[in-house]
Amino acid sequence: MSLPLPWVDRIFEKLTLVYGQPFLARWRDLDLDAVKHDWATELAGFERHPEAIAHALRNLPSDSAPTVLQFRDLA
């Protein structure tokens, strides 16, 4: 089961606040809904472990925004 899209929206809100426009600019030429659906798929299973998502959000890299695979590894 994919991560619920509202969860992905909240993750994107936090990453945008932390990293600003460069985070969103990564997908400038892509459909943002498709990108979010990909994140939901890659983060499948974490809906049973919200503390893992919270951990990832508390331990974001300071140098650049994580990709979905990097975020999954953080979680």
Short mmCIF file of N, CA and C in Angstrom, two decimals:
data_model
loop_
_atom_site.label_atom_id
_atom_site.label_comp_id
_atom_site.label_asym_id
_atom_site.label_seq_id
_atom_site.Cartn_x
_atom_site.Cartn_y
_atom_site.Cartn_z
N MET A 1 0.84 -1.19 0.00
CA MET A 1 0.00 0.00 0.00
C MET A 1 0.88 1.24 0.00
N SER A 2 0.59 2.17 -0.87
CA SER A 2 1.35 3.41 -0.97
C SER A 2 1.09 4.30 0.24
N LEU A 3 2.06 5.15 0.52
CA LEU A 3 1.89 6.15 1.57
C LEU A 3 0.75 7.08 1.14
N PRO A 4 -0.17 7.42 2.03
CA PRO A 4 -1.27 8.32 1.65
C PRO A 4 -0.74 9.65 1.11
N LEU A 5 -1.36 10.13 0.05
CA LEU A 5 -0.90 11.37 -0.58
C LEU A 5 -0.92 12.57 0.37
N PRO A 6 -1.87 12.68 1.30
CA PRO A 6 -1.77 13.80 2.24
C PRO A 6 -0.49 13.77 3.07
N TRP A 7 0.03 12.57 3.35
CA TRP A 7 1.31 12.46 4.06
C TRP A 7 2.44 12.99 3.18
N VAL A 8 2.40 12.63 1.90
CA VAL A 8 3.42 13.11 0.97
C VAL A 8 3.34 14.63 0.85
N ASP A 9 2.14 15.16 0.80
CA ASP A 9 1.98 16.62 0.75
C ASP A 9 2.64 17.28 1.95
N ARG A 10 2.47 16.70 3.14
CA ARG A 10 3.07 17.26 4.36
C ARG A 10 4.60 17.17 4.30
N ILE A 11 5.11 16.05 3.78
CA ILE A 11 6.56 15.91 3.62
C ILE A 11 7.07 16.98 2.67
N PHE A 12 6.39 17.19 1.56
CA PHE A 12 6.81 18.20 0.59
C PHE A 12 6.73 19.60 1.19
N GLU A 13 5.73 19.87 2.01
CA GLU A 13 5.64 21.18 2.68
C GLU A 13 6.86 21.40 3.55
N LYS A 14 7.23 20.41 4.34
CA LYS A 14 8.39 20.54 5.22
C LYS A 14 9.68 20.70 4.42
N LEU A 15 9.86 19.88 3.39
CA LEU A 15 11.08 19.97 2.60
C LEU A 15 11.17 21.31 1.87
N THR A 16 10.03 21.84 1.45
CA THR A 16 10.03 23.15 0.80
C THR A 16 10.39 24.24 1.80
N LEU A 17 9.89 24.14 3.03
CA LEU A 17 10.24 25.13 4.05
C LEU A 17 11.72 25.07 4.39
N VAL A 18 12.27 23.89 4.46
CA VAL A 18 13.68 23.73 4.83
C VAL A 18 14.62 24.12 3.70
N TYR A 19 14.32 23.66 2.48
CA TYR A 19 15.26 23.84 1.37
C TYR A 19 14.84 24.92 0.38
N GLY A 20 13.63 25.42 0.51
CA GLY A 20 13.17 26.49 -0.35
C GLY A 20 12.92 26.06 -1.79
N GLN A 21 12.97 27.03 -2.65
CA GLN A 21 12.66 26.82 -4.07
C GLN A 21 13.53 25.76 -4.75
N PRO A 22 14.79 25.61 -4.39
CA PRO A 22 15.58 24.56 -5.05
C PRO A 22 14.98 23.15 -4.91
N PHE A 23 14.28 22.90 -3.82
CA PHE A 23 13.66 21.59 -3.66
C PHE A 23 12.61 21.38 -4.75
N LEU A 24 11.72 22.34 -4.94
CA LEU A 24 10.68 22.20 -5.96
C LEU A 24 11.23 22.33 -7.37
N ALA A 25 12.29 23.11 -7.53
CA ALA A 25 12.87 23.32 -8.86
C ALA A 25 13.44 22.03 -9.44
N ARG A 26 13.74 21.08 -8.58
CA ARG A 26 14.27 19.79 -9.04
C ARG A 26 13.31 19.14 -10.05
N TRP A 27 12.01 19.40 -9.89
CA TRP A 27 11.00 18.80 -10.76
C TRP A 27 10.31 19.83 -11.65
N ARG A 28 10.99 20.90 -11.92
CA ARG A 28 10.43 22.01 -12.67
C ARG A 28 9.73 21.57 -13.96
N ASP A 29 10.30 20.63 -14.67
CA ASP A 29 9.75 20.22 -15.96
C ASP A 29 8.91 18.94 -15.88
N LEU A 30 8.58 18.52 -14.67
CA LEU A 30 7.81 17.30 -14.47
C LEU A 30 6.45 17.61 -13.85
N ASP A 31 5.54 16.70 -13.99
CA ASP A 31 4.23 16.81 -13.36
C ASP A 31 4.41 16.53 -11.86
N LEU A 32 4.20 17.54 -11.02
CA LEU A 32 4.42 17.41 -9.59
C LEU A 32 3.53 16.33 -8.97
N ASP A 33 2.33 16.15 -9.50
CA ASP A 33 1.47 15.08 -9.00
C ASP A 33 2.09 13.71 -9.26
N ALA A 34 2.71 13.54 -10.42
CA ALA A 34 3.38 12.27 -10.73
C ALA A 34 4.56 12.05 -9.80
N VAL A 35 5.30 13.12 -9.51
CA VAL A 35 6.43 13.02 -8.58
C VAL A 35 5.93 12.59 -7.20
N LYS A 36 4.86 13.21 -6.74
CA LYS A 36 4.32 12.87 -5.43
C LYS A 36 3.79 11.44 -5.39
N HIS A 37 3.20 10.98 -6.48
CA HIS A 37 2.75 9.59 -6.54
C HIS A 37 3.94 8.63 -6.46
N ASP A 38 5.06 9.01 -7.08
CA ASP A 38 6.25 8.19 -7.00
C ASP A 38 6.76 8.13 -5.56
N TRP A 39 6.76 9.27 -4.87
CA TRP A 39 7.16 9.28 -3.46
C TRP A 39 6.23 8.38 -2.65
N ALA A 40 4.95 8.46 -2.91
CA ALA A 40 3.98 7.63 -2.18
C ALA A 40 4.29 6.14 -2.39
N THR A 41 4.64 5.78 -3.60
CA THR A 41 4.97 4.39 -3.91
C THR A 41 6.27 3.97 -3.23
N GLU A 42 7.30 4.81 -3.33
CA GLU A 42 8.60 4.48 -2.75
C GLU A 42 8.55 4.42 -1.22
N LEU A 43 7.63 5.16 -0.62
CA LEU A 43 7.52 5.19 0.84
C LEU A 43 6.42 4.27 1.35
N ALA A 44 5.97 3.38 0.49
CA ALA A 44 4.93 2.42 0.88
C ALA A 44 5.36 1.66 2.14
N GLY A 45 4.42 1.46 3.03
CA GLY A 45 4.67 0.75 4.27
C GLY A 45 4.95 1.65 5.45
N PHE A 46 5.40 2.86 5.19
CA PHE A 46 5.70 3.77 6.29
C PHE A 46 4.45 4.34 6.95
N GLU A 47 3.28 4.13 6.35
CA GLU A 47 2.05 4.59 7.01
C GLU A 47 1.86 3.83 8.32
N ARG A 48 2.47 2.66 8.44
CA ARG A 48 2.40 1.89 9.69
C ARG A 48 3.48 2.32 10.68
N HIS A 49 4.37 3.21 10.21
CA HIS A 49 5.49 3.66 11.05
C HIS A 49 5.68 5.17 10.94
N PRO A 50 4.70 5.94 11.37
CA PRO A 50 4.82 7.40 11.25
C PRO A 50 6.02 7.96 11.99
N GLU A 51 6.47 7.25 13.03
CA GLU A 51 7.64 7.73 13.76
C GLU A 51 8.89 7.70 12.88
N ALA A 52 8.93 6.81 11.89
CA ALA A 52 10.06 6.76 10.97
C ALA A 52 10.07 7.98 10.05
N ILE A 53 8.89 8.39 9.61
CA ILE A 53 8.78 9.61 8.80
C ILE A 53 9.22 10.81 9.63
N ALA A 54 8.75 10.89 10.87
CA ALA A 54 9.13 11.99 11.76
C ALA A 54 10.64 11.99 11.97
N HIS A 55 11.23 10.82 12.15
CA HIS A 55 12.68 10.72 12.32
C HIS A 55 13.41 11.29 11.10
N ALA A 56 12.96 10.92 9.91
CA ALA A 56 13.58 11.42 8.69
C ALA A 56 13.48 12.94 8.60
N LEU A 57 12.33 13.47 8.96
CA LEU A 57 12.14 14.93 8.89
C LEU A 57 12.98 15.66 9.93
N ARG A 58 13.28 15.01 11.04
CA ARG A 58 14.14 15.63 12.07
C ARG A 58 15.62 15.51 11.73
N ASN A 59 15.97 14.63 10.81
CA ASN A 59 17.37 14.36 10.50
C ASN A 59 17.71 14.60 9.04
N LEU A 60 17.15 15.64 8.48
CA LEU A 60 17.39 15.98 7.08
C LEU A 60 18.84 16.42 6.88
N PRO A 61 19.41 16.11 5.73
CA PRO A 61 20.76 16.58 5.44
C PRO A 61 20.80 18.11 5.38
N SER A 62 21.89 18.67 5.82
CA SER A 62 21.98 20.14 5.83
C SER A 62 22.44 20.71 4.50
N ASP A 63 23.04 19.89 3.65
CA ASP A 63 23.62 20.42 2.42
C ASP A 63 22.67 20.46 1.22
N SER A 64 21.75 19.49 1.13
CA SER A 64 20.82 19.50 -0.01
C SER A 64 19.62 18.62 0.30
N ALA A 65 18.55 18.88 -0.41
CA ALA A 65 17.32 18.12 -0.20
C ALA A 65 17.51 16.68 -0.64
N PRO A 66 16.95 15.75 0.14
CA PRO A 66 17.09 14.35 -0.24
C PRO A 66 16.19 13.98 -1.41
N THR A 67 16.64 13.00 -2.17
CA THR A 67 15.78 12.39 -3.17
C THR A 67 14.82 11.47 -2.40
N VAL A 68 13.87 10.89 -3.08
CA VAL A 68 12.94 9.98 -2.42
C VAL A 68 13.68 8.77 -1.85
N LEU A 69 14.68 8.28 -2.56
CA LEU A 69 15.42 7.11 -2.08
C LEU A 69 16.27 7.46 -0.86
N GLN A 70 16.84 8.66 -0.85
CA GLN A 70 17.59 9.11 0.31
C GLN A 70 16.67 9.32 1.50
N PHE A 71 15.49 9.89 1.24
CA PHE A 71 14.52 10.10 2.32
C PHE A 71 14.08 8.76 2.90
N ARG A 72 13.83 7.79 2.03
CA ARG A 72 13.45 6.46 2.49
C ARG A 72 14.54 5.86 3.38
N ASP A 73 15.80 6.05 2.99
CA ASP A 73 16.90 5.56 3.82
C ASP A 73 16.96 6.26 5.17
N LEU A 74 16.66 7.54 5.19
CA LEU A 74 16.62 8.29 6.46
C LEU A 74 15.53 7.75 7.38
N ALA A 75 14.41 7.40 6.77
CA ALA A 75 13.26 6.91 7.56
C ALA A 75 13.56 5.53 8.11
#
